[in-house]
């Protein structure tokens, strides 16, 4: 019989709903990211067989928590290596790593956050090489006080230094073919990174309206961020698109610095451009704005209503979206939107087994 479950799929649900799921559901769980204002509170409740990362970010659209869960297929294996917890099936690995900066020395030539970031990414790359899931589909990065300055450099920029050094140390490309990612400011807590990786090479997608983040000029920090605008992954009969955190940036500049409605519009125009690129490169076009799963990170909770209204106006429908409070990695950005899409290949009649 043909297995109809997609090889990899994501979903969002509250921690309460998560806990009520049957064992069969948990058996296929690769891992989860749980967002709530009190990350430790949710931690006490949700830990099970799958790696679970808890991020201190408040949900803004009702409910006190949201878990982003990822399911694989077939037999799953759980493991731990250094600070990484992971679970994988035959084709996909989900992992989480949480590192406290206090474990690193402030006196060194690298800041504690930079060292923690470099260590986390080095551990991830080493594990993926060992287990042979070398291709990163996407990263989730959470950093407390992301916009504050220490050691003469904004913390997001310290993070970028550590991340790029780890990519270089492992011989990974830092100008093209970078994974999709988001990088957001949590309310508190240690550096927390989750990732999805696998055994097929994803296609990195850039946005023609934006300079590749890997080539941002020096004014945004001594080292560029290392991510692409989206990654397109083909897993058996499914093609998945991971759209990176996207903001109101055109070229390399922030547009509409104090106008949240205009930033929302510009952000969605950017995602539309990324989808057009994905459709150009996909074996089966068909990604569109209305069928994505969105996560919207909002800097000021008071902006929520305006952002929601504008999103609904642009899409002509209520999007499948989760809204969280987070700091965005440039002080003048008021929101960042990430998205995921999956669509199965369509088959010619007779081709289906
Ligand atoms: C931007 O376009 C907005 O550093 O991994 C979005 C997604 C952003 C990912 C990252 C940063 C990152 O530059 C910020």
mmCIF file of C-alpha atoms and ligand atoms in Angstrom:
data_model
loop_
_atom_site.group_PDB
_atom_site.id
_atom_site.type_symbol
_atom_site.label_atom_id
_atom_site.label_comp_id
_atom_site.label_asym_id
_atom_site.label_seq_id
_atom_site.Cartn_x
_atom_site.Cartn_y
_atom_site.Cartn_z
ATOM 1 C CA UNK A 1 0.000 0.000 0.000
ATOM 2 C CA UNK A 2 1.179 3.502 -0.732
ATOM 3 C CA UNK A 3 2.212 5.608 2.256
ATOM 4 C CA UNK A 4 0.110 8.750 1.984
ATOM 5 C CA UNK A 5 1.658 10.684 4.883
ATOM 6 C CA UNK A 6 4.070 13.344 3.619
ATOM 7 C CA UNK A 7 7.686 12.526 4.521
ATOM 8 C CA UNK A 8 8.055 15.777 6.494
ATOM 9 C CA UNK A 9 5.341 18.061 7.716
ATOM 10 C CA UNK A 10 4.907 20.826 10.246
ATOM 11 C CA UNK A 11 1.961 22.020 12.314
ATOM 12 C CA UNK A 12 1.181 24.506 15.073
ATOM 13 C CA UNK A 13 -0.715 23.739 18.256
ATOM 14 C CA UNK A 14 -0.882 24.882 21.867
ATOM 15 C CA UNK A 15 1.136 23.135 24.554
ATOM 16 C CA UNK A 16 -2.155 21.900 26.046
ATOM 17 C CA UNK A 17 -3.164 20.302 22.737
ATOM 18 C CA UNK A 18 0.365 18.941 22.312
ATOM 19 C CA UNK A 19 0.094 17.104 25.618
ATOM 20 C CA UNK A 20 -3.219 15.515 24.640
ATOM 21 C CA UNK A 21 -1.915 13.939 21.453
ATOM 22 C CA UNK A 22 -1.946 10.135 21.303
ATOM 23 C CA UNK A 23 1.217 8.039 21.456
ATOM 24 C CA UNK A 24 0.966 7.320 17.737
ATOM 25 C CA UNK A 25 1.218 11.066 17.018
ATOM 26 C CA UNK A 26 4.257 11.403 19.271
ATOM 27 C CA UNK A 27 5.886 8.397 17.581
ATOM 28 C CA UNK A 28 6.308 10.349 14.360
ATOM 29 C CA UNK A 29 7.401 13.575 16.095
ATOM 30 C CA UNK A 30 10.885 14.718 15.078
ATOM 31 C CA UNK A 31 10.793 17.644 17.463
ATOM 32 C CA UNK A 32 9.160 20.885 18.498
ATOM 33 C CA UNK A 33 9.729 24.569 19.163
ATOM 34 C CA UNK A 34 7.508 25.821 21.992
ATOM 35 C CA UNK A 35 6.938 29.542 22.384
ATOM 36 C CA UNK A 36 5.471 31.041 25.547
ATOM 37 C CA UNK A 37 6.088 34.051 27.766
ATOM 38 C CA UNK A 38 7.362 31.759 30.497
ATOM 39 C CA UNK A 39 9.519 29.261 28.621
ATOM 40 C CA UNK A 40 10.458 27.369 31.777
ATOM 41 C CA UNK A 41 6.838 26.785 32.709
ATOM 42 C CA UNK A 42 6.195 25.109 29.357
ATOM 43 C CA UNK A 43 9.448 23.172 29.667
ATOM 44 C CA UNK A 44 8.212 21.404 32.756
ATOM 45 C CA UNK A 45 5.178 20.195 30.861
ATOM 46 C CA UNK A 46 6.188 19.269 27.367
ATOM 47 C CA UNK A 47 9.389 17.248 27.412
ATOM 48 C CA UNK A 48 8.919 13.797 25.941
ATOM 49 C CA UNK A 49 10.777 11.581 23.529
ATOM 50 C CA UNK A 50 11.363 14.233 20.920
ATOM 51 C CA UNK A 51 13.713 17.201 21.288
ATOM 52 C CA UNK A 52 11.772 20.249 22.365
ATOM 53 C CA UNK A 53 13.135 23.788 22.415
ATOM 54 C CA UNK A 54 11.491 26.364 24.666
ATOM 55 C CA UNK A 55 11.650 29.981 23.628
ATOM 56 C CA UNK A 56 10.547 32.941 25.763
ATOM 57 C CA UNK A 57 8.313 34.710 23.255
ATOM 58 C CA UNK A 58 4.765 35.715 24.017
ATOM 59 C CA UNK A 59 1.955 34.643 21.726
ATOM 60 C CA UNK A 60 -0.135 37.644 20.714
ATOM 61 C CA UNK A 61 -3.129 36.130 18.927
ATOM 62 C CA UNK A 62 -4.879 34.351 21.772
ATOM 63 C CA UNK A 63 -3.761 31.406 23.839
ATOM 64 C CA UNK A 64 -0.681 31.464 26.015
ATOM 65 C CA UNK A 65 1.574 29.256 23.932
ATOM 66 C CA UNK A 66 2.233 27.790 20.536
ATOM 67 C CA UNK A 67 4.273 24.744 19.586
ATOM 68 C CA UNK A 68 5.648 24.358 16.114
ATOM 69 C CA UNK A 69 5.952 20.609 15.613
ATOM 70 C CA UNK A 70 7.714 18.675 12.871
ATOM 71 C CA UNK A 71 6.788 15.126 11.954
ATOM 72 C CA UNK A 72 8.865 12.630 10.030
ATOM 73 C CA UNK A 73 7.969 9.196 8.776
ATOM 74 C CA UNK A 74 8.883 5.595 9.492
ATOM 75 C CA UNK A 75 11.198 4.556 12.286
ATOM 76 C CA UNK A 76 12.630 7.438 14.322
ATOM 77 C CA UNK A 77 15.870 7.486 16.298
ATOM 78 C CA UNK A 78 16.627 9.845 19.144
ATOM 79 C CA UNK A 79 20.081 10.905 20.257
ATOM 80 C CA UNK A 80 22.204 13.412 22.113
ATOM 81 C CA UNK A 81 25.649 14.664 21.231
ATOM 82 C CA UNK A 82 27.320 17.351 23.324
ATOM 83 C CA UNK A 83 24.624 19.964 23.875
ATOM 84 C CA UNK A 84 22.557 18.853 20.871
ATOM 85 C CA UNK A 85 19.367 16.817 21.197
ATOM 86 C CA UNK A 86 18.089 15.356 17.966
ATOM 87 C CA UNK A 87 15.695 12.883 16.406
ATOM 88 C CA UNK A 88 15.747 11.623 12.844
ATOM 89 C CA UNK A 89 14.114 9.296 10.367
ATOM 90 C CA UNK A 90 15.815 7.894 7.256
ATOM 91 C CA UNK A 91 15.895 11.211 5.458
ATOM 92 C CA UNK A 92 15.472 14.121 7.856
ATOM 93 C CA UNK A 93 17.016 15.171 11.174
ATOM 94 C CA UNK A 94 15.604 17.781 13.566
ATOM 95 C CA UNK A 95 17.880 19.056 16.322
ATOM 96 C CA UNK A 96 18.044 21.678 19.040
ATOM 97 C CA UNK A 97 20.968 23.191 20.917
ATOM 98 C CA UNK A 98 20.801 25.578 23.842
ATOM 99 C CA UNK A 99 23.998 27.208 25.110
ATOM 100 C CA UNK A 100 24.509 29.659 27.923
ATOM 101 C CA UNK A 101 26.921 32.483 27.239
ATOM 102 C CA UNK A 102 28.099 32.325 30.847
ATOM 103 C CA UNK A 103 30.063 29.196 29.887
ATOM 104 C CA UNK A 104 32.357 31.334 27.753
ATOM 105 C CA UNK A 105 35.050 33.786 28.810
ATOM 106 C CA UNK A 106 34.551 37.504 28.445
ATOM 107 C CA UNK A 107 38.282 38.208 28.336
ATOM 108 C CA UNK A 108 38.951 36.420 25.064
ATOM 109 C CA UNK A 109 39.201 38.135 21.664
ATOM 110 C CA UNK A 110 35.726 36.805 20.877
ATOM 111 C CA UNK A 111 32.687 37.862 22.895
ATOM 112 C CA UNK A 112 30.825 35.212 24.925
ATOM 113 C CA UNK A 113 27.808 35.298 22.569
ATOM 114 C CA UNK A 114 30.102 35.026 19.551
ATOM 115 C CA UNK A 115 31.850 32.032 21.127
ATOM 116 C CA UNK A 116 28.562 30.384 22.087
ATOM 117 C CA UNK A 117 27.264 30.843 18.537
ATOM 118 C CA UNK A 118 30.430 29.511 16.957
ATOM 119 C CA UNK A 119 30.426 26.530 19.320
ATOM 120 C CA UNK A 120 26.758 25.748 18.641
ATOM 121 C CA UNK A 121 27.180 25.860 14.868
ATOM 122 C CA UNK A 122 30.428 23.868 14.977
ATOM 123 C CA UNK A 123 28.709 21.172 17.064
ATOM 124 C CA UNK A 124 25.799 21.086 14.615
ATOM 125 C CA UNK A 125 28.008 20.776 11.540
ATOM 126 C CA UNK A 126 30.179 18.091 13.156
ATOM 127 C CA UNK A 127 27.124 16.042 14.143
ATOM 128 C CA UNK A 128 25.516 16.325 10.711
ATOM 129 C CA UNK A 129 28.742 15.265 8.998
ATOM 130 C CA UNK A 130 29.065 12.267 11.350
ATOM 131 C CA UNK A 131 25.456 11.114 10.999
ATOM 132 C CA UNK A 132 25.432 11.918 7.279
ATOM 133 C CA UNK A 133 22.586 14.426 7.186
ATOM 134 C CA UNK A 134 24.871 17.107 5.762
ATOM 135 C CA UNK A 135 22.358 19.400 4.066
ATOM 136 C CA UNK A 136 20.708 22.104 6.133
ATOM 137 C CA UNK A 137 17.136 22.944 5.183
ATOM 138 C CA UNK A 138 16.680 25.715 7.716
ATOM 139 C CA UNK A 139 17.777 27.176 11.063
ATOM 140 C CA UNK A 140 15.787 28.902 13.818
ATOM 141 C CA UNK A 141 17.938 31.280 15.920
ATOM 142 C CA UNK A 142 16.793 32.918 19.185
ATOM 143 C CA UNK A 143 18.937 35.429 21.041
ATOM 144 C CA UNK A 144 17.985 37.422 24.140
ATOM 145 C CA UNK A 145 18.608 41.198 23.986
ATOM 146 C CA UNK A 146 19.344 40.853 20.281
ATOM 147 C CA UNK A 147 19.571 44.623 19.707
ATOM 148 C CA UNK A 148 21.574 45.575 22.773
ATOM 149 C CA UNK A 149 25.261 46.384 22.573
ATOM 150 C CA UNK A 150 28.109 44.811 24.515
ATOM 151 C CA UNK A 151 31.848 44.757 23.883
ATOM 152 C CA UNK A 152 31.254 47.592 21.416
ATOM 153 C CA UNK A 153 29.055 45.559 19.065
ATOM 154 C CA UNK A 154 25.337 44.837 18.748
ATOM 155 C CA UNK A 155 24.595 41.321 19.921
ATOM 156 C CA UNK A 156 23.039 40.274 16.590
ATOM 157 C CA UNK A 157 26.306 41.295 14.942
ATOM 158 C CA UNK A 158 28.281 39.242 17.471
ATOM 159 C CA UNK A 159 26.060 36.303 16.553
ATOM 160 C CA UNK A 160 26.805 36.837 12.849
ATOM 161 C CA UNK A 161 30.554 36.715 13.554
ATOM 162 C CA UNK A 162 30.308 33.396 15.378
ATOM 163 C CA UNK A 163 27.937 31.866 12.830
ATOM 164 C CA UNK A 164 30.073 32.758 9.836
ATOM 165 C CA UNK A 165 33.274 31.546 11.510
ATOM 166 C CA UNK A 166 31.666 28.137 12.103
ATOM 167 C CA UNK A 167 30.510 27.903 8.467
ATOM 168 C CA UNK A 168 34.054 28.738 7.320
ATOM 169 C CA UNK A 169 35.675 26.320 9.786
ATOM 170 C CA UNK A 170 33.595 23.503 8.307
ATOM 171 C CA UNK A 171 34.287 24.473 4.718
ATOM 172 C CA UNK A 172 30.715 25.549 4.164
ATOM 173 C CA UNK A 173 29.758 28.151 1.619
ATOM 174 C CA UNK A 174 29.042 31.604 3.094
ATOM 175 C CA UNK A 175 28.097 33.435 -0.092
ATOM 176 C CA UNK A 176 25.683 31.104 -1.863
ATOM 177 C CA UNK A 177 23.644 28.024 -0.973
ATOM 178 C CA UNK A 178 23.201 29.066 2.647
ATOM 179 C CA UNK A 179 20.230 27.532 4.476
ATOM 180 C CA UNK A 180 16.987 29.372 5.145
ATOM 181 C CA UNK A 181 16.792 30.875 8.636
ATOM 182 C CA UNK A 182 15.182 33.244 11.055
ATOM 183 C CA UNK A 183 17.015 35.197 13.779
ATOM 184 C CA UNK A 184 14.864 36.768 16.464
ATOM 185 C CA UNK A 185 15.124 38.346 19.873
ATOM 186 C CA UNK A 186 13.561 36.377 22.703
ATOM 187 C CA UNK A 187 12.512 38.063 25.947
ATOM 188 C CA UNK A 188 15.116 36.115 27.930
ATOM 189 C CA UNK A 189 17.007 32.860 28.024
ATOM 190 C CA UNK A 190 20.118 31.287 26.538
ATOM 191 C CA UNK A 191 21.121 31.164 22.884
ATOM 192 C CA UNK A 192 18.679 28.658 21.372
ATOM 193 C CA UNK A 193 19.057 27.170 17.909
ATOM 194 C CA UNK A 194 16.939 24.567 16.122
ATOM 195 C CA UNK A 195 17.562 23.064 12.707
ATOM 196 C CA UNK A 196 16.212 20.708 10.065
ATOM 197 C CA UNK A 197 18.721 18.850 7.920
ATOM 198 C CA UNK A 198 18.669 15.973 5.507
ATOM 199 C CA UNK A 199 20.256 13.869 2.798
ATOM 200 C CA UNK A 200 19.061 15.738 -0.271
ATOM 201 C CA UNK A 201 20.577 18.999 -1.455
ATOM 202 C CA UNK A 202 18.125 21.868 -1.046
ATOM 203 C CA UNK A 203 17.937 24.621 -3.597
ATOM 204 C CA UNK A 204 18.753 28.030 -2.095
ATOM 205 C CA UNK A 205 16.520 30.814 -3.307
ATOM 206 C CA UNK A 206 17.297 34.520 -3.306
ATOM 207 C CA UNK A 207 14.992 37.503 -3.721
ATOM 208 C CA UNK A 208 15.689 39.700 -6.782
ATOM 209 C CA UNK A 209 14.361 42.720 -4.809
ATOM 210 C CA UNK A 210 16.990 42.236 -2.103
ATOM 211 C CA UNK A 211 20.748 41.888 -1.975
ATOM 212 C CA UNK A 212 21.669 38.456 -0.686
ATOM 213 C CA UNK A 213 22.024 38.771 3.098
ATOM 214 C CA UNK A 214 25.379 37.013 2.670
ATOM 215 C CA UNK A 215 26.509 40.163 0.835
ATOM 216 C CA UNK A 216 25.136 42.917 3.063
ATOM 217 C CA UNK A 217 27.651 45.783 3.254
ATOM 218 C CA UNK A 218 29.806 46.446 6.342
ATOM 219 C CA UNK A 219 27.415 49.038 7.755
ATOM 220 C CA UNK A 220 25.309 46.114 9.079
ATOM 221 C CA UNK A 221 28.207 44.583 10.938
ATOM 222 C CA UNK A 222 31.710 43.221 10.432
ATOM 223 C CA UNK A 223 30.358 39.925 9.079
ATOM 224 C CA UNK A 224 27.325 39.332 6.908
ATOM 225 C CA UNK A 225 24.520 37.051 8.031
ATOM 226 C CA UNK A 226 24.678 33.543 6.554
ATOM 227 C CA UNK A 227 21.260 32.610 5.207
ATOM 228 C CA UNK A 228 19.360 32.568 1.949
ATOM 229 C CA UNK A 229 15.850 33.918 1.430
ATOM 230 C CA UNK A 230 14.335 30.458 1.112
ATOM 231 C CA UNK A 231 15.212 26.824 0.588
ATOM 232 C CA UNK A 232 13.354 24.396 -1.616
ATOM 233 C CA UNK A 233 13.595 20.741 -0.665
ATOM 234 C CA UNK A 234 12.372 17.762 -2.609
ATOM 235 C CA UNK A 235 11.461 14.808 -0.386
ATOM 236 C CA UNK A 236 9.951 11.844 -2.207
ATOM 237 C CA UNK A 237 6.708 13.128 -3.774
ATOM 238 C CA UNK A 238 6.730 16.341 -1.766
ATOM 239 C CA UNK A 239 8.376 19.637 -2.434
ATOM 240 C CA UNK A 240 8.765 21.862 0.633
ATOM 241 C CA UNK A 241 9.575 25.527 0.735
ATOM 242 C CA UNK A 242 11.073 27.170 3.811
ATOM 243 C CA UNK A 243 10.828 30.960 3.529
ATOM 244 C CA UNK A 244 13.322 32.710 5.823
ATOM 245 C CA UNK A 245 12.408 35.516 8.129
ATOM 246 C CA UNK A 246 11.484 38.319 5.743
ATOM 247 C CA UNK A 247 11.265 42.008 6.522
ATOM 248 C CA UNK A 248 10.811 45.437 4.981
ATOM 249 C CA UNK A 249 14.200 45.480 3.296
ATOM 250 C CA UNK A 250 14.778 46.389 -0.350
ATOM 251 C CA UNK A 251 18.312 46.177 -1.692
ATOM 252 C CA UNK A 252 19.977 46.186 1.703
ATOM 253 C CA UNK A 253 18.095 49.141 3.217
ATOM 254 C CA UNK A 254 15.221 49.157 5.665
ATOM 255 C CA UNK A 255 12.203 50.884 4.120
ATOM 256 C CA UNK A 256 9.352 52.670 5.960
ATOM 257 C CA UNK A 257 11.201 52.840 9.332
ATOM 258 C CA UNK A 258 8.298 54.047 11.468
ATOM 259 C CA UNK A 259 5.323 52.824 9.419
ATOM 260 C CA UNK A 260 4.165 49.367 10.422
ATOM 261 C CA UNK A 261 1.482 49.106 7.729
ATOM 262 C CA UNK A 262 3.925 49.993 4.958
ATOM 263 C CA UNK A 263 6.490 47.565 6.432
ATOM 264 C CA UNK A 264 3.853 44.813 6.376
ATOM 265 C CA UNK A 265 3.100 45.558 2.737
ATOM 266 C CA UNK A 266 6.799 45.639 1.749
ATOM 267 C CA UNK A 267 7.437 42.395 3.630
ATOM 268 C CA UNK A 268 4.628 40.616 1.778
ATOM 269 C CA UNK A 269 5.854 41.998 -1.557
ATOM 270 C CA UNK A 270 9.217 40.444 -0.672
ATOM 271 C CA UNK A 271 7.643 37.076 0.140
ATOM 272 C CA UNK A 272 5.700 37.248 -3.116
ATOM 273 C CA UNK A 273 8.979 37.797 -4.983
ATOM 274 C CA UNK A 274 10.547 34.817 -3.191
ATOM 275 C CA UNK A 275 7.548 32.665 -4.161
ATOM 276 C CA UNK A 276 7.878 33.768 -7.784
ATOM 277 C CA UNK A 277 11.523 32.649 -7.700
ATOM 278 C CA UNK A 278 10.520 29.347 -6.077
ATOM 279 C CA UNK A 279 7.863 28.769 -8.733
ATOM 280 C CA UNK A 280 10.385 29.511 -11.460
ATOM 281 C CA UNK A 281 12.804 26.937 -10.013
ATOM 282 C CA UNK A 282 10.423 24.295 -8.646
ATOM 283 C CA UNK A 283 9.663 21.191 -10.660
ATOM 284 C CA UNK A 284 5.985 21.995 -10.108
ATOM 285 C CA UNK A 285 5.086 25.658 -9.668
ATOM 286 C CA UNK A 286 2.113 26.411 -7.468
ATOM 287 C CA UNK A 287 3.351 28.135 -4.322
ATOM 288 C CA UNK A 288 1.145 31.128 -3.594
ATOM 289 C CA UNK A 289 0.723 33.637 -0.785
ATOM 290 C CA UNK A 290 -2.645 32.303 0.367
ATOM 291 C CA UNK A 291 -1.491 28.719 0.968
ATOM 292 C CA UNK A 292 1.515 29.379 3.212
ATOM 293 C CA UNK A 293 1.769 28.775 6.957
ATOM 294 C CA UNK A 294 3.030 32.006 8.488
ATOM 295 C CA UNK A 295 4.779 32.963 11.668
ATOM 296 C CA UNK A 296 4.732 36.706 12.269
ATOM 297 C CA UNK A 297 7.156 38.238 14.760
ATOM 298 C CA UNK A 298 5.927 41.602 16.012
ATOM 299 C CA UNK A 299 8.230 44.029 17.826
ATOM 300 C CA UNK A 300 5.493 46.121 19.479
ATOM 301 C CA UNK A 301 2.376 44.196 20.605
ATOM 302 C CA UNK A 302 0.322 47.366 20.021
ATOM 303 C CA UNK A 303 0.968 46.968 16.264
ATOM 304 C CA UNK A 304 -0.725 43.564 16.095
ATOM 305 C CA UNK A 305 -4.161 44.750 14.942
ATOM 306 C CA UNK A 306 -2.767 46.871 12.117
ATOM 307 C CA UNK A 307 -0.465 44.098 10.913
ATOM 308 C CA UNK A 308 -3.293 41.556 10.943
ATOM 309 C CA UNK A 309 -5.678 43.817 9.095
ATOM 310 C CA UNK A 310 -3.092 44.605 6.442
ATOM 311 C CA UNK A 311 -2.185 40.926 5.975
ATOM 312 C CA UNK A 312 -5.837 40.001 5.502
ATOM 313 C CA UNK A 313 -6.306 42.845 3.054
ATOM 314 C CA UNK A 314 -3.290 41.759 0.998
ATOM 315 C CA UNK A 315 -4.214 38.074 0.977
ATOM 316 C CA UNK A 316 -7.959 38.601 0.604
ATOM 317 C CA UNK A 317 -8.464 35.971 3.282
ATOM 318 C CA UNK A 318 -7.503 35.150 6.859
ATOM 319 C CA UNK A 319 -4.021 33.647 6.679
ATOM 320 C CA UNK A 320 -2.923 30.575 8.529
ATOM 321 C CA UNK A 321 -0.719 32.615 10.850
ATOM 322 C CA UNK A 322 0.721 32.630 14.341
ATOM 323 C CA UNK A 323 1.720 35.958 15.922
ATOM 324 C CA UNK A 324 4.499 36.248 18.497
ATOM 325 C CA UNK A 325 6.207 39.141 20.247
ATOM 326 C CA UNK A 326 9.879 39.285 19.338
ATOM 327 C CA UNK A 327 12.631 41.754 18.697
ATOM 328 C CA UNK A 328 13.760 41.842 15.100
ATOM 329 C CA UNK A 329 17.436 42.012 14.206
ATOM 330 C CA UNK A 330 17.489 45.628 13.045
ATOM 331 C CA UNK A 331 16.257 48.263 15.447
ATOM 332 C CA UNK A 332 14.126 49.914 12.741
ATOM 333 C CA UNK A 333 12.323 46.718 11.656
ATOM 334 C CA UNK A 334 8.881 46.402 13.231
ATOM 335 C CA UNK A 335 8.059 42.907 12.015
ATOM 336 C CA UNK A 336 9.515 39.812 10.397
ATOM 337 C CA UNK A 337 7.481 37.120 8.654
ATOM 338 C CA UNK A 338 8.579 33.545 8.023
ATOM 339 C CA UNK A 339 6.606 30.928 6.150
ATOM 340 C CA UNK A 340 6.472 27.297 5.141
ATOM 341 C CA UNK A 341 4.739 25.665 2.219
ATOM 342 C CA UNK A 342 4.391 22.120 1.053
ATOM 343 C CA UNK A 343 2.808 20.773 -2.021
ATOM 344 C CA UNK A 344 2.876 17.237 -3.303
ATOM 345 C CA UNK A 345 3.917 16.611 -6.849
ATOM 346 C CA UNK A 346 1.043 16.122 -9.236
ATOM 347 C CA UNK A 347 1.198 12.900 -11.188
ATOM 348 C CA UNK A 348 0.182 12.088 -14.706
ATOM 349 C CA UNK A 349 -2.453 9.358 -14.617
ATOM 350 C CA UNK A 350 -0.842 5.942 -14.614
ATOM 351 C CA UNK A 351 2.365 7.297 -13.129
ATOM 352 C CA UNK A 352 1.172 6.892 -9.539
ATOM 353 C CA UNK A 353 2.152 3.584 -7.927
HETATM 354 C C1 LIG B 1 16.928 40.434 6.938
HETATM 355 O O1 LIG B 1 16.348 40.231 5.878
HETATM 356 C C2 LIG B 1 16.097 40.400 8.178
HETATM 357 O O2 LIG B 1 20.417 36.346 10.497
HETATM 358 O O3 LIG B 1 19.562 34.372 10.149
HETATM 359 C C3 LIG B 1 15.941 37.441 8.614
HETATM 360 C C4 LIG B 1 16.120 36.052 8.558
HETATM 361 C C5 LIG B 1 16.918 38.228 9.185
HETATM 362 C C6 LIG B 1 17.281 35.470 9.054
HETATM 363 C C7 LIG B 1 19.492 35.617 10.132
HETATM 364 C C8 LIG B 1 18.073 37.625 9.686
HETATM 365 C C9 LIG B 1 18.262 36.258 9.627
HETATM 366 O O4 LIG B 1 18.139 40.704 7.009
HETATM 367 C C10 LIG B 1 16.748 39.692 9.305
#
